[in-house]
Amino acid sequence: MLPDYEISLVSYPLVPNSPASTALPHLERLCDALVDQARREGFRITFFGDSSGGNIAIVLGLYVATQYLKNTSDGPCPVEAVMAMCPATDMRNENPDIYVVEAHDPILSRKVITEVAEGWRAELPASDPRVSPIMADLSVFKQASIKVDGVTAGYDTLTPDAIKFREKLAECGGDGDWLQWEKQMHCFPLLSAFHIHEGTEGKKWIVDVLKRNVNGSRV
């Protein structure tokens, strides 16, 4: 029997009115409050996001890990995992493999992901780790014992950089389970709502990983 858990949906401020420099401070304050609550009530946290939300889940995981490592005397890090479905990991969008995948992506083009990236980062450099987590020191995840799981799709222009992120994470000794499904579209597990086999299996994989991670957490 699984332990109790809660799922909270966070509607964060969006562009163009709220780019990263405006939205992230709000989300960091939310993280600080959630971490304090987790310590008081004894639960653990998993951040989950898809696409741009996957970017934010990773970035907030890095934020919590960095804050935690400044003072580890209060026990384990309240965030125990991050799940990122088809995340945006590099706002530079310079990977040449993007052009290869673009020919097969039915949803996203390099032009689209570049426009979204520019809108989100606004005045921040594309190489800023707060918007491009691939540029961050990913070893903090291992140091804080935060597991980073993810899903990538073969026909998704965000995948080439997400794979590089996954590889860099592994090089830093990071722990995590990743599902790469070739010839699938961006965020294909969401197709489970239409009873499409690959979507159903992708969703099942995510749920199975989350169940293994829970161990008394709130998700």
PDB file of N, CA and C in Angstrom, residues 73-139:
ATOM      1  N   SER A  73      22.295  20.798   8.147  1.00  0.00           N
ATOM      2  CA  SER A  73      22.147  20.313   9.526  1.00  0.00           C
ATOM      3  C   SER A  73      20.721  19.921   9.879  1.00  0.00           C
ATOM      4  N   ASP A  74      19.753  20.231   9.004  1.00  0.00           N
ATOM      5  CA  ASP A  74      18.350  19.960   9.314  1.00  0.00           C
ATOM      6  C   ASP A  74      17.852  18.639   8.741  1.00  0.00           C
ATOM      7  N   GLY A  75      18.768  17.725   8.458  1.00  0.00           N
ATOM      8  CA  GLY A  75      18.346  16.430   7.923  1.00  0.00           C
ATOM      9  C   GLY A  75      18.392  16.402   6.417  1.00  0.00           C
ATOM     10  N   PRO A  76      17.735  15.418   5.795  1.00  0.00           N
ATOM     11  CA  PRO A  76      17.778  15.281   4.337  1.00  0.00           C
ATOM     12  C   PRO A  76      17.084  16.439   3.633  1.00  0.00           C
ATOM     13  N   CYS A  77      17.451  16.668   2.386  1.00  0.00           N
ATOM     14  CA  CYS A  77      16.818  17.719   1.596  1.00  0.00           C
ATOM     15  C   CYS A  77      15.336  17.405   1.424  1.00  0.00           C
ATOM     16  N   PRO A  78      14.452  18.362   1.683  1.00  0.00           N
ATOM     17  CA  PRO A  78      13.014  18.111   1.552  1.00  0.00           C
ATOM     18  C   PRO A  78      12.594  17.716   0.137  1.00  0.00           C
ATOM     19  N   VAL A  79      13.311  18.174  -0.877  1.00  0.00           N
ATOM     20  CA  VAL A  79      13.019  17.747  -2.252  1.00  0.00           C
ATOM     21  C   VAL A  79      13.815  16.481  -2.524  1.00  0.00           C
ATOM     22  N   GLU A  80      13.111  15.401  -2.843  1.00  0.00           N
ATOM     23  CA  GLU A  80      13.816  14.155  -3.096  1.00  0.00           C
ATOM     24  C   GLU A  80      13.894  13.799  -4.577  1.00  0.00           C
ATOM     25  N   ALA A  81      13.065  14.431  -5.435  1.00  0.00           N
ATOM     26  CA  ALA A  81      13.083  14.067  -6.849  1.00  0.00           C
ATOM     27  C   ALA A  81      12.521  15.182  -7.714  1.00  0.00           C
ATOM     28  N   VAL A  82      12.935  15.144  -8.980  1.00  0.00           N
ATOM     29  CA  VAL A  82      12.392  16.000 -10.042  1.00  0.00           C
ATOM     30  C   VAL A  82      12.000  15.083 -11.196  1.00  0.00           C
ATOM     31  N   MET A  83      10.797  15.270 -11.730  1.00  0.00           N
ATOM     32  CA  MET A  83      10.365  14.538 -12.922  1.00  0.00           C
ATOM     33  C   MET A  83      10.114  15.560 -14.022  1.00  0.00           C
ATOM     34  N   ALA A  84      10.865  15.436 -15.126  1.00  0.00           N
ATOM     35  CA  ALA A  84      10.746  16.393 -16.223  1.00  0.00           C
ATOM     36  C   ALA A  84      10.341  15.668 -17.501  1.00  0.00           C
ATOM     37  N   MET A  85       9.147  15.985 -18.005  1.00  0.00           N
ATOM     38  CA  MET A  85       8.662  15.382 -19.241  1.00  0.00           C
ATOM     39  C   MET A  85       8.977  16.304 -20.422  1.00  0.00           C
ATOM     40  N   CYS A  86       9.815  15.826 -21.343  1.00  0.00           N
ATOM     41  CA  CYS A  86      10.170  16.579 -22.547  1.00  0.00           C
ATOM     42  C   CYS A  86      10.559  18.021 -22.199  1.00  0.00           C
ATOM     43  N   PRO A  87      11.538  18.193 -21.299  1.00  0.00           N
ATOM     44  CA  PRO A  87      11.851  19.543 -20.815  1.00  0.00           C
ATOM     45  C   PRO A  87      12.689  20.358 -21.788  1.00  0.00           C
ATOM     46  N   ALA A  88      12.549  21.677 -21.696  1.00  0.00           N
ATOM     47  CA  ALA A  88      13.466  22.608 -22.342  1.00  0.00           C
ATOM     48  C   ALA A  88      14.640  22.785 -21.384  1.00  0.00           C
ATOM     49  N   THR A  89      15.845  22.480 -21.841  1.00  0.00           N
ATOM     50  CA  THR A  89      17.004  22.511 -20.939  1.00  0.00           C
ATOM     51  C   THR A  89      18.064  23.525 -21.351  1.00  0.00           C
ATOM     52  N   ASP A  90      17.975  24.050 -22.584  1.00  0.00           N
ATOM     53  CA  ASP A  90      19.011  24.958 -23.077  1.00  0.00           C
ATOM     54  C   ASP A  90      18.360  26.016 -23.968  1.00  0.00           C
ATOM     55  N   MET A  91      18.274  27.245 -23.460  1.00  0.00           N
ATOM     56  CA  MET A  91      17.609  28.317 -24.189  1.00  0.00           C
ATOM     57  C   MET A  91      18.435  28.855 -25.362  1.00  0.00           C
ATOM     58  N   ARG A  92      19.662  28.367 -25.525  1.00  0.00           N
ATOM     59  CA  ARG A  92      20.472  28.805 -26.665  1.00  0.00           C
ATOM     60  C   ARG A  92      19.992  28.150 -27.960  1.00  0.00           C
ATOM     61  N   ASN A  93      19.454  26.938 -27.865  1.00  0.00           N
ATOM     62  CA  ASN A  93      18.938  26.209 -29.036  1.00  0.00           C
ATOM     63  C   ASN A  93      19.944  26.161 -30.182  1.00  0.00           C
ATOM     64  N   GLU A  94      21.194  25.875 -29.854  1.00  0.00           N
ATOM     65  CA  GLU A  94      22.268  25.849 -30.847  1.00  0.00           C
ATOM     66  C   GLU A  94      22.645  24.444 -31.290  1.00  0.00           C
ATOM     67  N   ASN A  95      22.072  23.441 -30.690  1.00  0.00           N
ATOM     68  CA  ASN A  95      22.436  22.064 -31.006  1.00  0.00           C
ATOM     69  C   ASN A  95      22.096  21.756 -32.471  1.00  0.00           C
ATOM     70  N   PRO A  96      23.076  21.350 -33.295  1.00  0.00           N
ATOM     71  CA  PRO A  96      22.779  21.073 -34.707  1.00  0.00           C
ATOM     72  C   PRO A  96      21.795  19.931 -34.909  1.00  0.00           C
ATOM     73  N   ASP A  97      21.669  19.048 -33.924  1.00  0.00           N
ATOM     74  CA  ASP A  97      20.717  17.936 -34.059  1.00  0.00           C
ATOM     75  C   ASP A  97      19.274  18.413 -34.037  1.00  0.00           C
ATOM     76  N   ILE A  98      19.047  19.641 -33.587  1.00  0.00           N
ATOM     77  CA  ILE A  98      17.693  20.196 -33.611  1.00  0.00           C
ATOM     78  C   ILE A  98      17.166  20.223 -35.042  1.00  0.00           C
ATOM     79  N   TYR A  99      18.022  20.581 -35.982  1.00  0.00           N
ATOM     80  CA  TYR A  99      17.601  20.665 -37.384  1.00  0.00           C
ATOM     81  C   TYR A  99      17.228  19.290 -37.928  1.00  0.00           C
ATOM     82  N   VAL A 100      17.916  18.256 -37.458  1.00  0.00           N
ATOM     83  CA  VAL A 100      17.632  16.892 -37.900  1.00  0.00           C
ATOM     84  C   VAL A 100      16.254  16.459 -37.400  1.00  0.00           C
ATOM     85  N   VAL A 101      15.986  16.741 -36.127  1.00  0.00           N
ATOM     86  CA  VAL A 101      14.722  16.332 -35.513  1.00  0.00           C
ATOM     87  C   VAL A 101      13.562  17.173 -36.034  1.00  0.00           C
ATOM     88  N   GLU A 102      13.832  18.432 -36.334  1.00  0.00           N
ATOM     89  CA  GLU A 102      12.783  19.367 -36.748  1.00  0.00           C
ATOM     90  C   GLU A 102      11.974  18.838 -37.932  1.00  0.00           C
ATOM     91  N   ALA A 103      12.624  18.108 -38.818  1.00  0.00           N
ATOM     92  CA  ALA A 103      11.936  17.582 -40.002  1.00  0.00           C
ATOM     93  C   ALA A 103      10.838  16.588 -39.647  1.00  0.00           C
ATOM     94  N   HIS A 104      10.898  16.035 -38.429  1.00  0.00           N
ATOM     95  CA  HIS A 104       9.938  15.017 -38.008  1.00  0.00           C
ATOM     96  C   HIS A 104       8.986  15.497 -36.912  1.00  0.00           C
ATOM     97  N   ASP A 105       9.274  16.664 -36.326  1.00  0.00           N
ATOM     98  CA  ASP A 105       8.471  17.142 -35.197  1.00  0.00           C
ATOM     99  C   ASP A 105       7.168  17.758 -35.713  1.00  0.00           C
ATOM    100  N   PRO A 106       5.996  17.195 -35.332  1.00  0.00           N
ATOM    101  CA  PRO A 106       4.722  17.724 -35.824  1.00  0.00           C
ATOM    102  C   PRO A 106       4.219  18.945 -35.057  1.00  0.00           C
ATOM    103  N   ILE A 107       4.921  19.316 -33.983  1.00  0.00           N
ATOM    104  CA  ILE A 107       4.435  20.386 -33.111  1.00  0.00           C
ATOM    105  C   ILE A 107       5.403  21.560 -33.035  1.00  0.00           C
ATOM    106  N   LEU A 108       6.658  21.271 -32.738  1.00  0.00           N
ATOM    107  CA  LEU A 108       7.627  22.317 -32.449  1.00  0.00           C
ATOM    108  C   LEU A 108       8.675  22.435 -33.559  1.00  0.00           C
ATOM    109  N   SER A 109       8.986  23.648 -33.936  1.00  0.00           N
ATOM    110  CA  SER A 109      10.076  23.930 -34.861  1.00  0.00           C
ATOM    111  C   SER A 109      11.166  24.671 -34.090  1.00  0.00           C
ATOM    112  N   ARG A 110      12.339  24.789 -34.712  1.00  0.00           N
ATOM    113  CA  ARG A 110      13.394  25.563 -34.062  1.00  0.00           C
ATOM    114  C   ARG A 110      12.936  27.009 -33.886  1.00  0.00           C
ATOM    115  N   LYS A 111      12.215  27.539 -34.854  1.00  0.00           N
ATOM    116  CA  LYS A 111      11.710  28.910 -34.755  1.00  0.00           C
ATOM    117  C   LYS A 111      10.796  29.064 -33.550  1.00  0.00           C
ATOM    118  N   VAL A 112       9.909  28.111 -33.344  1.00  0.00           N
ATOM    119  CA  VAL A 112       8.971  28.182 -32.213  1.00  0.00           C
ATOM    120  C   VAL A 112       9.712  28.113 -30.885  1.00  0.00           C
ATOM    121  N   ILE A 113      10.602  27.132 -30.728  1.00  0.00           N
ATOM    122  CA  ILE A 113      11.269  26.989 -29.429  1.00  0.00           C
ATOM    123  C   ILE A 113      12.203  28.169 -29.166  1.00  0.00           C
ATOM    124  N   THR A 114      12.732  28.793 -30.228  1.00  0.00           N
ATOM    125  CA  THR A 114      13.581  29.968 -30.045  1.00  0.00           C
ATOM    126  C   THR A 114      12.744  31.166 -29.610  1.00  0.00           C
ATOM    127  N   GLU A 115      11.578  31.353 -30.213  1.00  0.00           N
ATOM    128  CA  GLU A 115      10.701  32.458 -29.826  1.00  0.00           C
ATOM    129  C   GLU A 115      10.229  32.307 -28.381  1.00  0.00           C
ATOM    130  N   VAL A 116       9.885  31.081 -27.997  1.00  0.00           N
ATOM    131  CA  VAL A 116       9.450  30.839 -26.610  1.00  0.00           C
ATOM    132  C   VAL A 116      10.605  31.108 -25.648  1.00  0.00           C
ATOM    133  N   ALA A 117      11.795  30.635 -26.016  1.00  0.00           N
ATOM    134  CA  ALA A 117      12.968  30.839 -25.164  1.00  0.00           C
ATOM    135  C   ALA A 117      13.267  32.322 -24.977  1.00  0.00           C
ATOM    136  N   GLU A 118      13.201  33.083 -26.075  1.00  0.00           N
ATOM    137  CA  GLU A 118      13.488  34.514 -25.986  1.00  0.00           C
ATOM    138  C   GLU A 118      12.449  35.244 -25.138  1.00  0.00           C
ATOM    139  N   GLY A 119      11.197  34.820 -25.243  1.00  0.00           N
ATOM    140  CA  GLY A 119      10.157  35.437 -24.431  1.00  0.00           C
ATOM    141  C   GLY A 119      10.334  35.148 -22.949  1.00  0.00           C
ATOM    142  N   TRP A 120      10.733  33.932 -22.620  1.00  0.00           N
ATOM    143  CA  TRP A 120      10.884  33.539 -21.212  1.00  0.00           C
ATOM    144  C   TRP A 120      12.120  34.173 -20.588  1.00  0.00           C
ATOM    145  N   ARG A 121      13.248  34.118 -21.290  1.00  0.00           N
ATOM    146  CA  ARG A 121      14.484  34.630 -20.683  1.00  0.00           C
ATOM    147  C   ARG A 121      14.536  36.155 -20.702  1.00  0.00           C
ATOM    148  N   ALA A 122      13.885  36.799 -21.675  1.00  0.00           N
ATOM    149  CA  ALA A 122      13.845  38.268 -21.784  1.00  0.00           C
ATOM    150  C   ALA A 122      15.258  38.847 -21.693  1.00  0.00           C
ATOM    151  N   GLU A 123      15.548  39.604 -20.616  1.00  0.00           N
ATOM    152  CA  GLU A 123      16.846  40.272 -20.518  1.00  0.00           C
ATOM    153  C   GLU A 123      17.961  39.348 -20.027  1.00  0.00           C
ATOM    154  N   LEU A 124      17.613  38.145 -19.592  1.00  0.00           N
ATOM    155  CA  LEU A 124      18.641  37.220 -19.112  1.00  0.00           C
ATOM    156  C   LEU A 124      19.383  36.603 -20.293  1.00  0.00           C
ATOM    157  N   PRO A 125      20.697  36.402 -20.167  1.00  0.00           N
ATOM    158  CA  PRO A 125      21.438  35.718 -21.233  1.00  0.00           C
ATOM    159  C   PRO A 125      20.918  34.291 -21.406  1.00  0.00           C
ATOM    160  N   ALA A 126      20.954  33.800 -22.638  1.00  0.00           N
ATOM    161  CA  ALA A 126      20.480  32.438 -22.892  1.00  0.00           C
ATOM    162  C   ALA A 126      21.300  31.397 -22.144  1.00  0.00           C
ATOM    163  N   SER A 127      22.525  31.758 -21.773  1.00  0.00           N
ATOM    164  CA  SER A 127      23.398  30.831 -21.053  1.00  0.00           C
ATOM    165  C   SER A 127      23.203  30.871 -19.539  1.00  0.00           C
ATOM    166  N   ASP A 128      22.300  31.723 -19.058  1.00  0.00           N
ATOM    167  CA  ASP A 128      22.063  31.829 -17.607  1.00  0.00           C
ATOM    168  C   ASP A 128      21.451  30.532 -17.096  1.00  0.00           C
ATOM    169  N   PRO A 129      22.039  29.907 -16.079  1.00  0.00           N
ATOM    170  CA  PRO A 129      21.505  28.635 -15.555  1.00  0.00           C
ATOM    171  C   PRO A 129      20.080  28.718 -15.050  1.00  0.00           C
ATOM    172  N   ARG A 130      19.611  29.932 -14.747  1.00  0.00           N
ATOM    173  CA  ARG A 130      18.240  30.081 -14.266  1.00  0.00           C
ATOM    174  C   ARG A 130      17.221  29.828 -15.374  1.00  0.00           C
ATOM    175  N   VAL A 131      17.662  29.888 -16.627  1.00  0.00           N
ATOM    176  CA  VAL A 131      16.772  29.562 -17.741  1.00  0.00           C
ATOM    177  C   VAL A 131      17.293  28.383 -18.570  1.00  0.00           C
ATOM    178  N   SER A 132      18.592  28.136 -18.492  1.00  0.00           N
ATOM    179  CA  SER A 132      19.217  27.016 -19.204  1.00  0.00           C
ATOM    180  C   SER A 132      19.900  26.110 -18.182  1.00  0.00           C
ATOM    181  N   PRO A 133      19.152  25.210 -17.563  1.00  0.00           N
ATOM    182  CA  PRO A 133      19.731  24.399 -16.489  1.00  0.00           C
ATOM    183  C   PRO A 133      20.903  23.529 -16.932  1.00  0.00           C
ATOM    184  N   ILE A 134      21.046  23.298 -18.241  1.00  0.00           N
ATOM    185  CA  ILE A 134      22.188  22.529 -18.723  1.00  0.00           C
ATOM    186  C   ILE A 134      23.502  23.247 -18.412  1.00  0.00           C
ATOM    187  N   MET A 135      23.435  24.560 -18.191  1.00  0.00           N
ATOM    188  CA  MET A 135      24.619  25.354 -17.892  1.00  0.00           C
ATOM    189  C   MET A 135      24.943  25.389 -16.399  1.00  0.00           C
ATOM    190  N   ALA A 136      24.098  24.793 -15.585  1.00  0.00           N
ATOM    191  CA  ALA A 136      24.285  24.838 -14.137  1.00  0.00           C
ATOM    192  C   ALA A 136      25.277  23.773 -13.673  1.00  0.00           C
ATOM    193  N   ASP A 137      25.703  23.905 -12.433  1.00  0.00           N
ATOM    194  CA  ASP A 137      26.500  22.865 -11.783  1.00  0.00           C
ATOM    195  C   ASP A 137      25.541  21.763 -11.337  1.00  0.00           C
ATOM    196  N   LEU A 138      25.405  20.740 -12.162  1.00  0.00           N
ATOM    197  CA  LEU A 138      24.423  19.689 -11.881  1.00  0.00           C
ATOM    198  C   LEU A 138      24.855  18.759 -10.759  1.00  0.00           C
ATOM    199  N   SER A 139      26.087  18.893 -10.295  1.00  0.00           N
ATOM    200  CA  SER A 139      26.546  18.032  -9.196  1.00  0.00           C
ATOM    201  C   SER A 139      25.793  18.314  -7.907  1.00  0.00           C
TER     202      SER A 139
END
